[in-house]
Coordinates of C-alpha atoms and ligand atoms in Angstrom, one line a residue:
X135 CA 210.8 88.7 135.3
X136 CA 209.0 87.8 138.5
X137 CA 210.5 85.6 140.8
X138 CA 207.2 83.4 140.4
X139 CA 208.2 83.1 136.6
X140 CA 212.0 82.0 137.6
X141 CA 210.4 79.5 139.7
X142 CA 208.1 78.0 137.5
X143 CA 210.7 77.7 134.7
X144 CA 213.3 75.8 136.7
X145 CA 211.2 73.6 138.3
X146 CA 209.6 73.1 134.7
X147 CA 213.0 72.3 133.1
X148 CA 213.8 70.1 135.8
X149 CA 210.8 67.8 135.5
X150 CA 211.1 67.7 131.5
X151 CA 214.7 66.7 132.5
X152 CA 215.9 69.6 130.1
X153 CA 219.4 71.0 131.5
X154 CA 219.9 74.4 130.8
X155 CA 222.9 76.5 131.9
X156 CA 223.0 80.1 132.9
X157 CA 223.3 82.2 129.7
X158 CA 220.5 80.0 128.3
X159 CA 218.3 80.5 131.1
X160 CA 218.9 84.0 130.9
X161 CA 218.0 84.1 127.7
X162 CA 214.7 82.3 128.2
X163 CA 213.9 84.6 130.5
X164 CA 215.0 87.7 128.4
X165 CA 212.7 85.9 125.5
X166 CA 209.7 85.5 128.4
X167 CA 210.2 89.8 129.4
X168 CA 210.5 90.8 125.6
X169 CA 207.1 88.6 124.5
X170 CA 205.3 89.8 127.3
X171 CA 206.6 93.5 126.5
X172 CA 205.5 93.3 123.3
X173 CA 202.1 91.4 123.9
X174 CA 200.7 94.6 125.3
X175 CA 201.3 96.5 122.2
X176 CA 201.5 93.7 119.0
X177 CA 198.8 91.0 120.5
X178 CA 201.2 88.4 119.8
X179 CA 199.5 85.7 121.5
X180 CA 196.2 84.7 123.3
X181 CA 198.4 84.2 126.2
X182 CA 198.8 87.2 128.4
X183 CA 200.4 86.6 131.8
X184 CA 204.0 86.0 132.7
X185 CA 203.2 83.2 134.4
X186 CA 201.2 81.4 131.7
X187 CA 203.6 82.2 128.8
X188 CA 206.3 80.2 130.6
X189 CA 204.2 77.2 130.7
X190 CA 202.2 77.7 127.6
X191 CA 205.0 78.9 125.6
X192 CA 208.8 78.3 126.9
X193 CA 207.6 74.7 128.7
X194 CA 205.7 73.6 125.8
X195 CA 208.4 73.9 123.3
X196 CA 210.7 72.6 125.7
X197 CA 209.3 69.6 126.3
X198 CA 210.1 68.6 122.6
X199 CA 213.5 69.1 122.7
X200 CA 214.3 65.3 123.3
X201 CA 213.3 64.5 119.7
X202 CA 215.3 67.5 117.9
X203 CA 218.4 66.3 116.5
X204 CA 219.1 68.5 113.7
X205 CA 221.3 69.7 112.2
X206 CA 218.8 71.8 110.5
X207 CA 215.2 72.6 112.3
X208 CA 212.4 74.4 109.6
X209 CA 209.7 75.9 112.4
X210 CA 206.9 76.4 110.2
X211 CA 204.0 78.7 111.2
X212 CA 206.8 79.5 113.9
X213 CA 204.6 82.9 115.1
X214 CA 206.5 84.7 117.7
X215 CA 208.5 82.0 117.2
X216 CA 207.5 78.7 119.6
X217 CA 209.1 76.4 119.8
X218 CA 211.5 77.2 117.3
X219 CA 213.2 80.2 119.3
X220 CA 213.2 78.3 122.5
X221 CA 215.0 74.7 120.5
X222 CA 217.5 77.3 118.9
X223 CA 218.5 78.7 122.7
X224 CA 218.6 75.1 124.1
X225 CA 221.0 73.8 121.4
X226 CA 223.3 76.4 119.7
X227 CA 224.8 74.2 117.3
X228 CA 221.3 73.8 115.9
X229 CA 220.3 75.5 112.9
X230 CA 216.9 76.7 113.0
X231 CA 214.6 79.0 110.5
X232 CA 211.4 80.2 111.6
X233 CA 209.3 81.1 109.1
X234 CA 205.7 82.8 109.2
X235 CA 203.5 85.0 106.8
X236 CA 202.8 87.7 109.8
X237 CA 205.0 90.1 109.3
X238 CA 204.6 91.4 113.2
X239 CA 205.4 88.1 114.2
X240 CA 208.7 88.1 112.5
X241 CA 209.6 91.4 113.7
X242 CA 209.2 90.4 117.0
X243 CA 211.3 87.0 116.3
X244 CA 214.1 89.2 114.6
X245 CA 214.1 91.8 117.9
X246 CA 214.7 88.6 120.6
X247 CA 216.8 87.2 117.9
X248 CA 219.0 90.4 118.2
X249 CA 218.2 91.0 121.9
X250 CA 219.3 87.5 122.8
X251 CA 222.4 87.5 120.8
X252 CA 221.5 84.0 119.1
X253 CA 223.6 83.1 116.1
X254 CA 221.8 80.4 115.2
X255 CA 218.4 81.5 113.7
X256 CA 217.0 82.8 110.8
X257 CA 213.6 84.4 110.4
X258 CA 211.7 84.2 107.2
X259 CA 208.9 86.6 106.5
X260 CA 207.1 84.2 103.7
X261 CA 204.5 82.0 103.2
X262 CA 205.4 78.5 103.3
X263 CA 203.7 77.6 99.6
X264 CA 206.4 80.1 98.2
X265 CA 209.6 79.4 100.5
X266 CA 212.5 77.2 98.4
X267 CA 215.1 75.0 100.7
X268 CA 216.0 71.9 102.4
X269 CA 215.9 70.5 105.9
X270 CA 216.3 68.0 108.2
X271 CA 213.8 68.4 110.3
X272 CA 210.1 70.5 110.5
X273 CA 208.2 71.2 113.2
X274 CA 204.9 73.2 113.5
X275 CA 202.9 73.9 116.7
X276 CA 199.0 75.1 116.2
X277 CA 199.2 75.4 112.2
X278 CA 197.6 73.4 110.4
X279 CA 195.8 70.0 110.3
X280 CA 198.4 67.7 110.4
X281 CA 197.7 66.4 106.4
X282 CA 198.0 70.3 105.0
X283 CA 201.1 70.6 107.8
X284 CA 202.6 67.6 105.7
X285 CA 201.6 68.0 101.9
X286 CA 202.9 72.4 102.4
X287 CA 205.9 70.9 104.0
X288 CA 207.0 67.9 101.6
X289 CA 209.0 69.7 99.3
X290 CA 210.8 70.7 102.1
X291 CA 211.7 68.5 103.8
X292 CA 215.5 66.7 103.3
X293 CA 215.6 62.5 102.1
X294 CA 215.4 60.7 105.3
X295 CA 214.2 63.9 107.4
X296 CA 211.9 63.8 109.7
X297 CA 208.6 65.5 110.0
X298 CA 207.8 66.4 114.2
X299 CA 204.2 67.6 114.6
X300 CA 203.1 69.3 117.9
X301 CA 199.8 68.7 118.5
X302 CA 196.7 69.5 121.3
X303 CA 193.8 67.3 120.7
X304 CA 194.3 65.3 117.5
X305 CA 191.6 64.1 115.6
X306 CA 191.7 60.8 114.8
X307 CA 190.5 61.8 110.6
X308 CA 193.8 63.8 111.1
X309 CA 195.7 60.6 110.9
X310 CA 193.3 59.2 108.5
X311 CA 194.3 61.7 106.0
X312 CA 197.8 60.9 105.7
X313 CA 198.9 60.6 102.2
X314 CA 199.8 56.4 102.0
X315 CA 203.8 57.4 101.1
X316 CA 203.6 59.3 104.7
X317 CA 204.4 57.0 108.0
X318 CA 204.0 57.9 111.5
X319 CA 207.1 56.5 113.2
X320 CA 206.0 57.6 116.7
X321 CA 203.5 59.1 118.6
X322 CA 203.7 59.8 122.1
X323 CA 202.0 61.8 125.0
X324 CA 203.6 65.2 126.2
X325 CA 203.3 66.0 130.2
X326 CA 204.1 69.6 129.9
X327 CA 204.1 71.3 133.6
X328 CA 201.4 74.2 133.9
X329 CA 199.4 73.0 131.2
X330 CA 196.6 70.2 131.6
X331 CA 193.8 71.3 130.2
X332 CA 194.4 70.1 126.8
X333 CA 196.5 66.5 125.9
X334 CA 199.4 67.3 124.5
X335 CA 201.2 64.7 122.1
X336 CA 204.4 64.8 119.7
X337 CA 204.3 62.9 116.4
X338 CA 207.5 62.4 114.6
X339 CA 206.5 61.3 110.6
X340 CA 208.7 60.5 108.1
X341 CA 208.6 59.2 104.5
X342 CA 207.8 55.5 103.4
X343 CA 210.7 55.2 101.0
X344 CA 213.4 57.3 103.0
X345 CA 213.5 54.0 105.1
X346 CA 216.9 53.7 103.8
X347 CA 218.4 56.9 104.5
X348 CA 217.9 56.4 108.5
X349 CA 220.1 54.7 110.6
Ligands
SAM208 C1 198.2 79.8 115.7 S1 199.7 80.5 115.1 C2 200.9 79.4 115.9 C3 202.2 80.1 116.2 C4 203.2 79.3 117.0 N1 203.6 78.2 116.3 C5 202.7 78.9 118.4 O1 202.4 77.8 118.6 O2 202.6 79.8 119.3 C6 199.8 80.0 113.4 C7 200.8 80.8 112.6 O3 200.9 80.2 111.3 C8 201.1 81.3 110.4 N2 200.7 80.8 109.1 C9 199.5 80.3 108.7 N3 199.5 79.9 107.4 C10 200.8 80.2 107.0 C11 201.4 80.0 105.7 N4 200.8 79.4 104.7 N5 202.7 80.3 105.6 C12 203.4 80.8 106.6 N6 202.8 81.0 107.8 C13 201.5 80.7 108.0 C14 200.3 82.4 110.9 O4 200.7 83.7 110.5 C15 200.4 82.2 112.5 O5 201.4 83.1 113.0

């Protein structure tokens, strides 16, 4: 990758305070040259230069990792596999499935799965109505309106887990929609280096009556 590329990801990391040491930043960057490989040929994402994609893609997912705590992490609608791919590289003792119904999109997961040499992923070629298991957390980036993200996701989702929902311009009827048994516990604004054209927030959800299974 570009030395523009290495430069924008370390400074990036370093203002979302996200410590990284060399094999994982070599495998960020062996993630960024594979997508953007790929991109040419598979249309992967909207997002087409180097440059961009570590913003728009590594950054982004980055900039959540404060709030992962595992042990188990369900991406959901993961595509080529953001943030999910990028969480699993930044803690290996996470446990993370990403799951999507595109089946190009979860070649491409499985190649930087195998490229990268990450033992702690699992890629599931399925749509989310039909997929069976259990989990501490779920995230989702660009997948659904956050009610549908919820109600496809509840039945998968662990007692006291945690729902964390990326979103770009929420709509306040979003929020509105929430089933009553469904509580936003916090919802905060994400500063994500490279990208400011769109407000970027994190909102971590759980269920009313799991109050008792949290510390
Ligand atoms: C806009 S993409 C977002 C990809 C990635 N999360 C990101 O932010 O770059 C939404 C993804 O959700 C997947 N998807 C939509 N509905 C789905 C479903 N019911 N089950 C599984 N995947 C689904 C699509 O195949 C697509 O890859």
């Amino acid at each position: 990758m570009t030395p523009i590329c290495e430069r924008l990801l370390d400074e990036g990391l370093a203002t979302l305070n996200v410590d990284v040491e060399r094999q994982q930043r070599e495998r960020l960057l062996a993630l960024l040259a594979l997508l953007h490989k790929w991109n040419r040929a598979y249309n992967l994402t909207a997002v087409r230069s180097p440059e961009a994609m570590v913003s728009r893609h590594l950054l982004d997912s980055a900039s959540v990792a404060f709030a992962v705590t595992g042990p188990t992490l369900l991406d959901v609608g993961a595509g080529p596999g953001f943030p999910g791919l990028v969480l699993a590289i930044l803690d290996p003792e996470l446990q993370v499935t990403l799951l999507d119904s595109n089946g190009k999109k979860v070649r491409f997961q499985r190649q930087a799965v195998m490229e990268l040499g990450l033992d702690n992923v699992r890629c599931e070629q399925v749509r989310v109505e039909s997929f069976d298991a259990s989990f501490d957390q779920i995230i989702s980036r660009a997948f659904a309106a956050l009610g549908d993200f919820i109600g496809l996701t509840e039945p998968l989702l662990a007692r006291g887990g945690e729902w964390l929902a990326m979103k770009g311009g929420l709509e306040a009827r979003e929020l509105e929609s929430l089933p009553a048994a469904v509580v936003v516990h916090q919802r905060l604004a994400l500063a994500v280096p490279g990208v400011d054209d769109v407000e970027r927030q994190l909102l971590r959800l759980g269920r009313v009556d799991d109050a008792e299974y949290r510390q």
